[in-house]
Coordinates of C-alpha atoms in Angstrom, one line a residue:
M4 CA 97.4 57.7 26.3
Q5 CA 96.1 60.7 24.1
T6 CA 99.3 62.8 24.3
R7 CA 102.8 62.4 23.1
S8 CA 105.6 62.4 25.6
D9 CA 107.6 64.9 23.1
D10 CA 104.7 67.3 23.2
L11 CA 104.5 66.9 26.9
D12 CA 108.1 67.9 27.2
I13 CA 107.8 71.0 25.1
L14 CA 104.7 71.8 27.3
L15 CA 106.8 71.8 30.4
A16 CA 109.5 73.6 28.5
V17 CA 107.0 76.4 27.8
V18 CA 105.8 76.7 31.4
D19 CA 109.4 76.6 32.8
A20 CA 110.7 79.1 30.4
G21 CA 107.7 81.3 30.7
G22 CA 106.9 81.7 26.9
F23 CA 106.9 79.9 23.5
S24 CA 109.9 81.9 22.2
A25 CA 112.0 81.3 25.4
A26 CA 111.0 77.8 25.3
A27 CA 111.8 77.2 21.5
K28 CA 115.3 79.0 22.3
A29 CA 116.0 76.5 25.2
L30 CA 115.1 73.6 23.0
D31 CA 116.7 74.9 19.8
I32 CA 113.6 74.2 17.8
Q33 CA 111.3 76.5 16.0
V34 CA 108.5 78.6 17.9
A35 CA 105.9 77.3 15.3
K36 CA 106.8 73.8 16.6
V37 CA 106.3 74.7 20.2
S38 CA 102.9 76.2 19.4
R39 CA 101.8 73.3 17.4
S40 CA 102.6 70.9 20.4
V41 CA 100.9 72.8 22.9
S42 CA 97.8 73.4 20.7
R43 CA 97.9 69.7 19.9
I44 CA 97.7 68.7 23.5
E45 CA 94.9 71.0 24.3
Q46 CA 92.9 69.8 21.1
Q47 CA 93.5 66.2 22.2
L48 CA 92.5 66.8 25.7
N49 CA 89.7 69.3 24.7
V50 CA 90.8 71.7 27.6
T51 CA 92.7 75.2 27.7
L52 CA 96.0 74.7 29.4
L53 CA 97.4 78.2 28.9
N54 CA 96.1 81.6 28.8
R55 CA 98.0 83.7 26.2
T56 CA 98.1 87.4 26.2
T57 CA 100.3 89.8 24.2
R58 CA 102.3 90.4 27.7
R59 CA 102.3 87.2 29.5
L60 CA 101.3 83.4 29.5
E61 CA 99.6 81.9 32.5
L62 CA 98.4 78.4 33.4
T63 CA 94.6 77.7 33.7
E64 CA 93.6 75.9 36.7
E65 CA 93.4 72.8 34.7
G66 CA 96.7 73.4 33.1
R67 CA 98.3 73.8 36.6
Q68 CA 96.9 70.4 37.8
F69 CA 97.9 68.8 34.5
V70 CA 101.4 70.1 34.4
A71 CA 102.0 69.0 38.0
R72 CA 100.9 65.5 37.3
I73 CA 102.7 65.2 33.9
R74 CA 105.9 66.6 35.4
V75 CA 105.8 63.6 38.0
G76 CA 105.2 61.1 35.3
L77 CA 107.8 62.3 33.0
S78 CA 110.2 62.4 35.9
A79 CA 109.3 58.9 36.8
I80 CA 109.9 57.8 33.1
Q81 CA 113.2 59.5 33.2
Q82 CA 114.3 58.0 36.4
A83 CA 113.4 54.5 35.3
E84 CA 115.4 54.9 32.1
D85 CA 118.3 56.3 34.2
E86 CA 118.2 53.3 36.6
L87 CA 118.3 50.8 33.5
S88 CA 121.0 52.5 31.8
Q89 CA 122.9 53.5 34.9
V90 CA 123.2 57.0 33.8
K91 CA 124.6 59.5 36.2
P92 CA 122.2 62.2 37.4
Q93 CA 122.0 64.8 34.8
G94 CA 119.9 67.9 33.8
R95 CA 118.8 71.2 35.2
L96 CA 118.3 71.4 38.9
R97 CA 116.6 74.5 40.1
V98 CA 117.0 75.1 43.7
D99 CA 115.3 78.0 45.7
A100 CA 116.1 79.0 49.3
A101 CA 116.3 82.2 51.4
S102 CA 119.4 84.2 50.6
P103 CA 121.1 83.5 53.9
F104 CA 120.6 79.8 53.7
V105 CA 121.9 80.0 49.9
L106 CA 125.1 81.9 51.0
H107 CA 125.8 80.2 54.6
Q108 CA 124.9 76.7 53.7
L109 CA 124.6 75.9 49.9
V110 CA 127.4 77.9 48.6
P111 CA 130.0 76.2 50.6
L112 CA 128.8 72.9 49.3
I113 CA 128.7 73.7 45.5
T114 CA 132.2 73.0 44.7
E115 CA 132.0 69.4 46.0
F116 CA 128.6 68.7 44.7
R117 CA 129.8 69.7 41.2
Q118 CA 132.8 67.4 41.5
C119 CA 130.4 64.5 42.4
Y120 CA 127.7 65.4 39.8
P121 CA 129.2 67.3 36.9
D122 CA 126.3 66.7 34.6
I123 CA 123.6 68.3 36.9
E124 CA 123.4 71.9 35.8
L125 CA 122.5 73.9 39.2
V126 CA 120.4 77.0 39.1
L127 CA 120.2 78.7 42.5
S128 CA 117.5 81.4 43.3
S129 CA 116.8 83.2 46.4
S130 CA 113.3 83.9 47.8
E131 CA 112.7 85.4 51.1
G132 CA 109.2 83.9 51.4
F133 CA 107.7 80.6 50.2
V134 CA 107.6 80.1 46.6
D135 CA 105.0 78.1 44.3
L136 CA 107.4 75.4 42.9
I137 CA 105.5 75.2 39.5
E138 CA 105.0 79.0 39.0
Q139 CA 108.7 79.6 40.0
R140 CA 110.0 76.8 37.9
T141 CA 111.7 75.1 41.0
D142 CA 112.7 71.6 41.7
V143 CA 113.5 71.7 45.1
A144 CA 113.1 74.5 47.8
I145 CA 114.6 74.8 51.2
R146 CA 112.2 76.1 53.6
I147 CA 112.7 77.0 57.1
G148 CA 109.7 76.8 59.7
Q149 CA 106.5 75.1 59.8
L150 CA 105.0 73.8 56.6
A151 CA 101.4 74.0 55.6
D152 CA 101.5 73.0 51.8
S153 CA 100.2 69.4 51.8
T154 CA 100.5 69.4 48.0
M155 CA 104.3 69.0 48.3
H156 CA 106.5 66.4 49.8
A157 CA 108.7 67.3 52.4
R158 CA 111.9 65.8 53.8
A159 CA 113.3 67.1 57.1
L160 CA 117.0 68.2 56.9
G161 CA 117.5 69.1 60.7
Q162 CA 116.8 72.0 63.0
S163 CA 118.6 75.2 63.4
L164 CA 117.9 76.9 66.9
L165 CA 117.2 80.5 67.1
Y166 CA 119.8 82.7 68.9
I167 CA 119.2 86.2 70.3
V168 CA 122.4 88.0 69.5
A169 CA 124.4 91.5 69.7
S170 CA 127.9 92.6 69.1
P171 CA 130.2 93.0 72.0
T172 CA 130.5 96.7 70.9
Y173 CA 126.7 97.4 71.1
L174 CA 126.6 95.6 74.5
A175 CA 129.4 97.6 75.8
R176 CA 127.9 100.8 74.6
Q177 CA 124.1 100.0 75.8
G178 CA 124.4 97.4 78.4
V179 CA 123.7 93.6 78.6
P180 CA 119.9 93.0 79.1
Q181 CA 119.0 90.4 81.7
T182 CA 115.2 89.8 81.3
A183 CA 112.9 90.1 78.3
A184 CA 111.5 93.2 79.7
E185 CA 114.7 95.2 79.4
L186 CA 114.7 94.7 75.7
A187 CA 112.3 97.5 75.5
N188 CA 115.1 99.9 76.3
H189 CA 117.2 98.5 73.4
Q190 CA 117.6 98.8 69.7
L191 CA 115.8 95.8 68.1
I192 CA 116.4 94.7 64.5
G193 CA 113.6 92.6 63.1
F194 CA 111.8 91.6 59.8
S195 CA 109.4 93.1 57.4
G196 CA 106.9 90.9 56.0
A197 CA 106.1 87.8 58.0
A198 CA 104.9 88.7 61.5
I199 CA 106.1 85.3 62.8
L200 CA 109.9 86.3 62.3
N201 CA 109.3 88.9 65.0
H202 CA 108.4 86.5 67.7
W203 CA 111.6 85.8 69.8
P204 CA 111.9 82.6 71.7
L205 CA 111.3 84.0 75.1
A206 CA 108.5 82.8 77.1
G207 CA 105.7 85.3 77.5
M208 CA 107.3 88.0 75.2
E209 CA 105.0 89.8 72.7
P210 CA 106.3 90.1 69.2
I211 CA 109.0 92.9 69.0
S212 CA 108.5 96.3 67.3
P213 CA 111.7 96.7 65.4
C214 CA 113.5 100.0 65.2
I215 CA 114.9 98.7 61.9
S216 CA 113.0 96.2 59.7
C217 CA 114.6 94.1 57.0
S218 CA 113.2 91.8 54.3
S219 CA 116.4 89.5 54.5
G220 CA 118.0 87.8 57.5
E221 CA 121.4 88.5 55.9
T222 CA 120.7 92.3 56.3
V223 CA 119.7 91.6 59.9
S224 CA 122.8 89.6 60.6
Q225 CA 125.2 92.5 58.8
L226 CA 123.4 95.3 60.9
V227 CA 123.8 93.2 64.2
L228 CA 127.4 92.5 63.5
A229 CA 128.0 96.2 62.9
G230 CA 126.7 97.1 66.3
N231 CA 123.2 98.6 65.4
G232 CA 121.2 96.5 67.9
I233 CA 120.0 93.2 68.8
G234 CA 118.5 90.5 66.6
C235 CA 117.2 87.0 66.6
L236 CA 118.5 84.7 63.9
S237 CA 119.0 81.2 63.0
G238 CA 122.0 79.2 64.3
F239 CA 123.1 78.3 60.8
M240 CA 123.8 82.1 60.3
V241 CA 125.3 83.2 63.5
K242 CA 126.9 80.2 65.4
R243 CA 130.2 80.8 63.8
H244 CA 130.1 84.4 64.7
I245 CA 129.3 83.5 68.3
A246 CA 132.2 81.0 68.3
S247 CA 134.5 83.6 67.1
G248 CA 133.4 86.4 69.5
E249 CA 132.0 88.6 67.0
L250 CA 128.5 88.0 68.5
V251 CA 127.2 87.4 72.0
A252 CA 124.3 85.1 72.4
L253 CA 121.8 86.5 75.0
F254 CA 119.1 84.8 77.3
E255 CA 120.5 81.3 76.7
S256 CA 119.2 80.0 79.9
Q257 CA 115.9 81.6 79.4
K258 CA 115.4 80.6 75.7
L259 CA 112.5 78.4 74.5
T260 CA 113.8 75.5 72.4
Q261 CA 110.8 75.0 70.1
T262 CA 108.8 77.9 68.4
G263 CA 108.1 76.4 65.1
R264 CA 110.7 78.3 63.3
E265 CA 113.7 75.8 63.7
Q266 CA 112.7 73.0 61.3
V267 CA 114.6 73.1 58.0
N268 CA 113.1 71.0 55.2
A269 CA 113.5 70.3 51.6
V270 CA 110.3 70.4 49.7
Y271 CA 109.6 69.1 46.2
Y272 CA 106.9 67.7 43.9
K273 CA 104.7 65.0 45.8
S274 CA 105.0 61.7 44.0
S275 CA 106.0 58.2 44.7
T276 CA 109.2 58.7 42.6
V277 CA 111.6 61.7 42.7
A278 CA 113.9 62.7 40.0
K279 CA 117.5 61.2 40.5
R280 CA 119.0 64.7 40.5
V281 CA 116.7 65.8 43.2
S282 CA 117.2 62.9 45.4
V283 CA 121.1 62.9 45.2
F284 CA 121.0 66.7 45.8
I285 CA 119.0 66.3 49.0
D286 CA 121.1 63.1 50.1
F287 CA 124.2 65.2 49.5
I288 CA 123.3 68.3 51.4
E289 CA 121.5 66.5 54.3
T290 CA 124.9 65.1 55.9
R291 CA 126.9 68.3 55.2
L292 CA 124.6 71.1 56.5
T293 CA 126.0 72.9 59.6
L294 CA 122.5 74.0 61.3

């Protein structure tokens, strides 16, 4: 082994913090030491891992591959040490999910999770699209819909069926559509960005043309609740509103049950071993999600 594990830890800190100074601050060491460690690794391997400019720092392609591998390797070492010493899961755990999932599914579980694992420092981020786990310094991402990234490992958490919904006040004002064709006469609220999000689960129906487009499902939800139109949202967001009568589910007898958007997965670095803090988090939420 040409490189030292302490140098590799520092390299990961630079990547995760986004720069040498930020890494030095996080590790409470001098910037010069950080720079020496990264330079030493590059010299030992005879490869450039980081492109440095005055404004930003980026991984080279070789750096991206190397960082992905050493992250897995160091995680395996940490896990082995934890298992031998029976240390409780600890350290920073960075979790990313779409903002509605964070608000409706993760936030209600955080108090109990923190009570069970007080030594895990949670960092929650919200991204409406898929994220590069390495570039965004994320340990685990919750993704909804079909997966195409084979470089990551995915663990299925369940399915959240889609519901076409409107508020009682909107339906009283505009009428209740009985067929998909009648939706052309209604105010439809949809998504900007990913076109698949405007495919509603009705047979033979073309993607909708929204009268209001939103980047976040939470915004769609609030607009629908306020009586602005009809939307199509995941059950984890709207089932409680349907149960309370705040929203009405439409086309339930005509709705397709499989569109590719229902699957909920936890996605993390692909390896034979998983950091203990990642595995306990996924185990914890899997049995408590209300999809």
